[in-house]
Short mmCIF file of C-alpha atoms in Angstrom, two decimals:
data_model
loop_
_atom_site.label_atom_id
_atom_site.label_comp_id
_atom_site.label_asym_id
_atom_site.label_seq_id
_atom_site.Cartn_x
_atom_site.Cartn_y
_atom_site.Cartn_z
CA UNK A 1104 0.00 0.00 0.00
CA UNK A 1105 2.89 2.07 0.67
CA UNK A 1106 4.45 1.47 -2.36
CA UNK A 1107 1.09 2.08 -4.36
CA UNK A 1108 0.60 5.53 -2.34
CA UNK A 1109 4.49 6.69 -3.07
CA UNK A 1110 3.92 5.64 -6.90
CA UNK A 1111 0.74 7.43 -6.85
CA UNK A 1112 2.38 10.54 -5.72
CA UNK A 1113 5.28 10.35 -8.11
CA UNK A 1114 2.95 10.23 -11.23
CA UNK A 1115 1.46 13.41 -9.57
CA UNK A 1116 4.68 15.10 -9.33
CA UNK A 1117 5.51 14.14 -12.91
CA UNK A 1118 2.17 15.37 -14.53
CA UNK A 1119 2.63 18.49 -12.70
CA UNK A 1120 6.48 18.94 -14.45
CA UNK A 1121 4.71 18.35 -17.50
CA UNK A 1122 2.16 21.07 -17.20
CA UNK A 1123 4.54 23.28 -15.99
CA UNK A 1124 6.92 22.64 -19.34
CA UNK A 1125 4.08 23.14 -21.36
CA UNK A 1126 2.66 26.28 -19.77
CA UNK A 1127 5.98 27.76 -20.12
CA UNK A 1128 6.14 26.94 -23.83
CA UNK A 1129 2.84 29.08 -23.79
CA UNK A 1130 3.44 32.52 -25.06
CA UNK A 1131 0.21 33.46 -24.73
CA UNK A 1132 0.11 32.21 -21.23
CA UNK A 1133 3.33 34.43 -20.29
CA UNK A 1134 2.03 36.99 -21.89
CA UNK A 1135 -1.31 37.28 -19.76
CA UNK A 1136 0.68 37.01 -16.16
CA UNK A 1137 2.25 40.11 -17.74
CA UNK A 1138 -0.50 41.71 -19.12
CA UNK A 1139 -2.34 41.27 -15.11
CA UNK A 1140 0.30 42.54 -13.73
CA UNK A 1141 0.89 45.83 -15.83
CA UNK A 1142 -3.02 46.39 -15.74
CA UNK A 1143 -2.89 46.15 -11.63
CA UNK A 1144 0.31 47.76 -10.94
CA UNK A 1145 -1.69 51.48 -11.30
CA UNK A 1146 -3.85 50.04 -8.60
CA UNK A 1147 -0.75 48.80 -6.70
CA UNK A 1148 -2.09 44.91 -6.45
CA UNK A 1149 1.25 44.09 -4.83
CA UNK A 1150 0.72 46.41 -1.75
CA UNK A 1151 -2.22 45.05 -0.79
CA UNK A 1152 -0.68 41.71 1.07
CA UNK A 1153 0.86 40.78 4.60
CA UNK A 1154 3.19 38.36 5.81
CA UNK A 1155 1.77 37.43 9.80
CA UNK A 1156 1.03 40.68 9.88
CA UNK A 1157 3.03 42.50 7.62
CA UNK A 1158 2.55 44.62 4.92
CA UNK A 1159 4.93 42.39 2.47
CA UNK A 1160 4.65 44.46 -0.87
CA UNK A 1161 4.85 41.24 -2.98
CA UNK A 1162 3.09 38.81 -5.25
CA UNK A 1163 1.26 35.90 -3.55
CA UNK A 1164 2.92 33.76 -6.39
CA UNK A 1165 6.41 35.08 -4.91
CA UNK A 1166 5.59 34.52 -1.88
CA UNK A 1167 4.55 30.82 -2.24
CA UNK A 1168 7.69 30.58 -4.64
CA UNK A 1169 9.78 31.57 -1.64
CA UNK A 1170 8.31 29.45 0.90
CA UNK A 1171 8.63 26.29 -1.54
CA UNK A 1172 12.28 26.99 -1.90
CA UNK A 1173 13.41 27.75 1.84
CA UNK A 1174 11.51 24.84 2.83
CA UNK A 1175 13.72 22.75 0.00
CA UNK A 1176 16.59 24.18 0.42
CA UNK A 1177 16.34 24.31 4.56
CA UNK A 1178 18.85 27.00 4.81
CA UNK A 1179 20.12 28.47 8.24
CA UNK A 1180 20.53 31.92 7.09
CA UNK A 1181 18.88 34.04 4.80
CA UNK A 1182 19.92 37.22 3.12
CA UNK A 1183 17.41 40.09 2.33
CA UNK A 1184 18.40 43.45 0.71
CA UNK A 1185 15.86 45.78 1.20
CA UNK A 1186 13.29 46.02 4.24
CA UNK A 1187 10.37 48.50 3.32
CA UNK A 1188 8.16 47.72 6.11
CA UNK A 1189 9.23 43.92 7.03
CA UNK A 1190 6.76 41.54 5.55
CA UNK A 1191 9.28 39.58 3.65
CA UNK A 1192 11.78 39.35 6.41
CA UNK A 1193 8.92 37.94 8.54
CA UNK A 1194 8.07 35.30 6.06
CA UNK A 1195 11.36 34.36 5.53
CA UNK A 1196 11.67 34.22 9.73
CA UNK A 1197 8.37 32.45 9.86
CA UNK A 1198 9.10 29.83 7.36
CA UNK A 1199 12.74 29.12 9.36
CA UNK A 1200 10.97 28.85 12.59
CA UNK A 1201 8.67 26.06 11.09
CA UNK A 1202 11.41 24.22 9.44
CA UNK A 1203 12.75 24.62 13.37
CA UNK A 1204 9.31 23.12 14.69
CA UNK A 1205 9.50 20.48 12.07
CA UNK A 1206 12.63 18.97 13.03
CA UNK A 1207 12.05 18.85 16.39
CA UNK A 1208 8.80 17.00 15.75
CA UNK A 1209 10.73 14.55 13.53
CA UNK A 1210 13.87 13.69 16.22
CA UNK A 1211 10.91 14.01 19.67
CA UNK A 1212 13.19 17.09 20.37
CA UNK A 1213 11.78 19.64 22.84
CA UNK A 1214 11.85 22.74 21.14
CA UNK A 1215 13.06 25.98 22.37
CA UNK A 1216 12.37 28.49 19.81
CA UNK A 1217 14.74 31.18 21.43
CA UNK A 1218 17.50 28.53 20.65
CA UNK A 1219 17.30 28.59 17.23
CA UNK A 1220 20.40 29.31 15.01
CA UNK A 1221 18.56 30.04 11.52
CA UNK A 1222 18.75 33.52 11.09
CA UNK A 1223 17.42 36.33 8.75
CA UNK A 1224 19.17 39.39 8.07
CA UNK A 1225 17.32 42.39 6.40
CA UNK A 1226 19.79 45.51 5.15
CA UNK A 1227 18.10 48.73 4.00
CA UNK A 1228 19.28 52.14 3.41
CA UNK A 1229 16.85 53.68 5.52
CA UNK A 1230 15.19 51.45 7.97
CA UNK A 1231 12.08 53.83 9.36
CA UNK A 1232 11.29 53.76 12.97
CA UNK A 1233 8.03 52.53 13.01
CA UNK A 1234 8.82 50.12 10.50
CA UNK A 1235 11.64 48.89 12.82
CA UNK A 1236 9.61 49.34 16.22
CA UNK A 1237 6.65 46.90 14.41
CA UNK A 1238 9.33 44.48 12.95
CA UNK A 1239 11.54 44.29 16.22
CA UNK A 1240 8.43 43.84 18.28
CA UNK A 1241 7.01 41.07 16.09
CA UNK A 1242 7.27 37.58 17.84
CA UNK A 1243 9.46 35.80 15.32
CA UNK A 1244 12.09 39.55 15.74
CA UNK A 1245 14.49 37.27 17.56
CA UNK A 1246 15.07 35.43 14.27
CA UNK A 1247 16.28 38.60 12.34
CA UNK A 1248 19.28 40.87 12.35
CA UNK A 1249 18.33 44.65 10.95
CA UNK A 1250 21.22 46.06 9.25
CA UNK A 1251 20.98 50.07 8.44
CA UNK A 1252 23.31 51.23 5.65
CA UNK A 1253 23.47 51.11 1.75
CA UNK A 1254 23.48 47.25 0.60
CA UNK A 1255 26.56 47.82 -1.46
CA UNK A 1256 28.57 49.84 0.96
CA UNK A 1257 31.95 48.44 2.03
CA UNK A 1258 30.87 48.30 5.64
CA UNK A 1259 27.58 46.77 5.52
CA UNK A 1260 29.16 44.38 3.02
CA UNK A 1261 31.67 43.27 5.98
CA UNK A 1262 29.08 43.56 8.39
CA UNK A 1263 26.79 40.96 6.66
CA UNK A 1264 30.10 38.67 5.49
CA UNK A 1265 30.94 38.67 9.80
CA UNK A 1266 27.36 37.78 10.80
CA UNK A 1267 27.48 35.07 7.47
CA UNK A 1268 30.80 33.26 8.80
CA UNK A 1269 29.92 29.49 9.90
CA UNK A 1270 26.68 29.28 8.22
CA UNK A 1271 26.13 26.15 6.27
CA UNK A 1272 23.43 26.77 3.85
CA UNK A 1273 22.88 30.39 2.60
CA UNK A 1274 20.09 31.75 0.48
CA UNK A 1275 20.19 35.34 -0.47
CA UNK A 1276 17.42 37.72 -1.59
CA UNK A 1277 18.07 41.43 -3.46
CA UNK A 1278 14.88 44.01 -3.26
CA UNK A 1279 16.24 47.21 -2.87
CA UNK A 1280 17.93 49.87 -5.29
CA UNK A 1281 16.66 48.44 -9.04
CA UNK A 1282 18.88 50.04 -11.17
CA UNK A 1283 21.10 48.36 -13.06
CA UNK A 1284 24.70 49.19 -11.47
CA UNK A 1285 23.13 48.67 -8.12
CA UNK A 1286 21.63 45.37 -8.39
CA UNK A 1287 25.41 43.99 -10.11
CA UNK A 1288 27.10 45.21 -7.35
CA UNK A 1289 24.54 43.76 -4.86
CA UNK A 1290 25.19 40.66 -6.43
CA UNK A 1291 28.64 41.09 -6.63
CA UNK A 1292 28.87 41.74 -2.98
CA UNK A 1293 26.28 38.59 -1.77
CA UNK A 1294 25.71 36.05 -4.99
CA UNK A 1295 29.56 34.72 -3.70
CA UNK A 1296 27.79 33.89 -0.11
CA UNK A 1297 24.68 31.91 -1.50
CA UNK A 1298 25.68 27.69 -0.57
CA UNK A 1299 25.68 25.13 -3.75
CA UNK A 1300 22.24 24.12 -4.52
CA UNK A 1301 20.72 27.08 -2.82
CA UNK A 1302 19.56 30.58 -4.60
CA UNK A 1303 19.76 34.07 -5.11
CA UNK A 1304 16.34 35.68 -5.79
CA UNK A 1305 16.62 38.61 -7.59
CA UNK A 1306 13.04 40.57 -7.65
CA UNK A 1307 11.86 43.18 -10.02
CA UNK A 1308 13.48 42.13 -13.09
CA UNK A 1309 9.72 42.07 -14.61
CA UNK A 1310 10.95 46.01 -15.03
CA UNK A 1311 12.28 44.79 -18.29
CA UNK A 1312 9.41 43.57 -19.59
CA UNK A 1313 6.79 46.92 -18.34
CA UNK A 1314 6.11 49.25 -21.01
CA UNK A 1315 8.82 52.35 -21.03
CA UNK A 1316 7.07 55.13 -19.14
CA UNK A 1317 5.90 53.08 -16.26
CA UNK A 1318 8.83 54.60 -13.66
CA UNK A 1319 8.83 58.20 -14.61
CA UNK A 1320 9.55 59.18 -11.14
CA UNK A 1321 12.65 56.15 -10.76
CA UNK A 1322 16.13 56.16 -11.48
CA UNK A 1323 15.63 52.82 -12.90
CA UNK A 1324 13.11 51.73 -16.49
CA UNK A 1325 13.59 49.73 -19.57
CA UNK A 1326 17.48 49.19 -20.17
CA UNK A 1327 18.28 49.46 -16.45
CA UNK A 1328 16.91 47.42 -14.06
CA UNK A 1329 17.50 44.30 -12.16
CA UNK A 1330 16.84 42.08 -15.24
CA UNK A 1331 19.89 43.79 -17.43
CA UNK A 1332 22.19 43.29 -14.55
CA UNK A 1333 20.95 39.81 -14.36
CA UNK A 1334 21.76 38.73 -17.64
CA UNK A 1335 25.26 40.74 -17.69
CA UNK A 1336 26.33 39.28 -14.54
CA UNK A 1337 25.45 35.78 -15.31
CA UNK A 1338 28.09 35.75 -18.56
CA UNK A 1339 30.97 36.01 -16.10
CA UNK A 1340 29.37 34.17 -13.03
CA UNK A 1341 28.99 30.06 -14.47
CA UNK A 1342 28.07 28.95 -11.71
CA UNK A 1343 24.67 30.18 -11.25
CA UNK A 1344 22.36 29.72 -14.05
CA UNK A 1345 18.18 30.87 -13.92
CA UNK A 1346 15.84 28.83 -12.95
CA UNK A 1347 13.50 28.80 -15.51
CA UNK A 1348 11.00 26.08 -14.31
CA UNK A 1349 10.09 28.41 -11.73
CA UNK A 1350 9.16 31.19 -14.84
CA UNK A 1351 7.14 28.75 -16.34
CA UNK A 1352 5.41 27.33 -13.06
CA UNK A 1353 4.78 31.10 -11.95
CA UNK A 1354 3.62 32.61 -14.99
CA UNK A 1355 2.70 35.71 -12.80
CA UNK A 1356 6.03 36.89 -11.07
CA UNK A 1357 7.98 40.12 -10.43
CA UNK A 1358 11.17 38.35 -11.06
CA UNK A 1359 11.34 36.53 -14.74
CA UNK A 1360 14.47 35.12 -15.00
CA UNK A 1361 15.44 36.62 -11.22
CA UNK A 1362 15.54 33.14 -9.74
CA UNK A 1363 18.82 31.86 -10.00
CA UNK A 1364 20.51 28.78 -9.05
CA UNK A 1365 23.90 28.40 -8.15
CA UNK A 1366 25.00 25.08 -9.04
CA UNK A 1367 28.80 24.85 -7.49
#
């Protein structure tokens, strides 16, 4: 019966990667998750989600991307570039804290939350005080590190590289400046820190794909965003390559081709 209920669930898992293969091959299918998103982004459909809490300024299709990958990848520290007001860095804390309560469950370990080494660290240029007084007063706070400082300066960079030493399994997560130059240094600075098998997420490369005049009042647009710095990195940096099946699962995503792989 086991055997049955495991082969069951493997044909599942199977049909589902063939779906998702196919959707992707779907231009017309791509082409709508764009089309909703560039309709809703004058309404600002990605503010209008929380995280326990939260406001998380996200899609819920990130969002559930993200929580499928930290719970496969089980890493003890995450790395998040750019706060805003702390949604994401309470998902990310949140989802560490059950992978915590799982494995206790599985080795009949008494759990002591407080105990925990998985870690998140958020860095932002400008980390307002309320935002900080609701995220450092949140219940899962004692799972994240706040960081104040530009992402790319040389001191935050060491900062973040201290706090990083001895961690095993690193995933790393840039959502802050979206110009081009800034998101290559960012990933410059932490793409090197992200473990074999684990990620860097880089959001907002759907930039790219907006029509021209949607960032009038933004130093970044078409030509220079997170996307173009993406795609130039990656020719000198092997080891990572995108992640496409996560595109094509998605279909609705602020970062197309921002989920990258590192592979050694």
């Amino acid at each position: 019966m086991e055997n049955k209920a495991m082969s069951e669930h493997d044909e599942f898992v199977e049909a589902c990667r063939r779906d998702i293969a196919a959707q992707g091959q779907d231009p017309a299918m791509k082409q709508l998750g764009l089309d909703f998103f560039v309709r809703t982004a004058k309404y600002k459909y990605s503010y209008n989600f929380s995280a326990l809490g939260r406001p998380i300024i996200q899609l819920p299709q990130d969002m559930v991307a993200m929580q499928e990958l930290i719970w496969s990848i089980k890493p003890d520290l995450i790395i998040e570039t750019g706060v805003a007001r702390g949604g994401s860095l309470i998902l990310s804390a949140s989802a560490l804290a059950l992978i915590d309560y799982c494995e206790a469950v599985e080795g009949a370990e008494t759990l002591d939350p407080l105990a925990s080494r998985r870690r998140v660290i958020g860095i932002d240029i400008d980390i307002r005080s309320h935002n900080r007084q609701a995220i450092e007063s949140h219940p899962l706070a004692h799972k994240i590190t706040l960081i104040e400082g530009s992402s790319i300066d040389e001191g935050t960079v060491a900062q973040v590289r201290a706090l990083a030493q001895g961690y095993q399994c690193v995933l790393v997560c840039l959502d802050s400046n979206h110009t081009h130059a800034h998101v290559l240094a960012e990933l410059d600075c932490y793409a090197p820190l992200v473990s074999p098998g684990s990620y860097c997420v880089v959001f907002d490369t759907i930039v790219e794909d907006m029509p021209a005049d949607s960032f009038p009042d933004r130093p970044w647009g078409v030509g220079d965003n997170p996307k173009t710095a993406v795609h130039a990195w990656l020719r000198d940096h092997p080891e990572f390559s995108i992640d496409h099946t996560i595109d094509d699962k998605l279909l609705l995503t602020v970062a197309p081709n921002g989920y990258l792989r590192r592979n050694a």
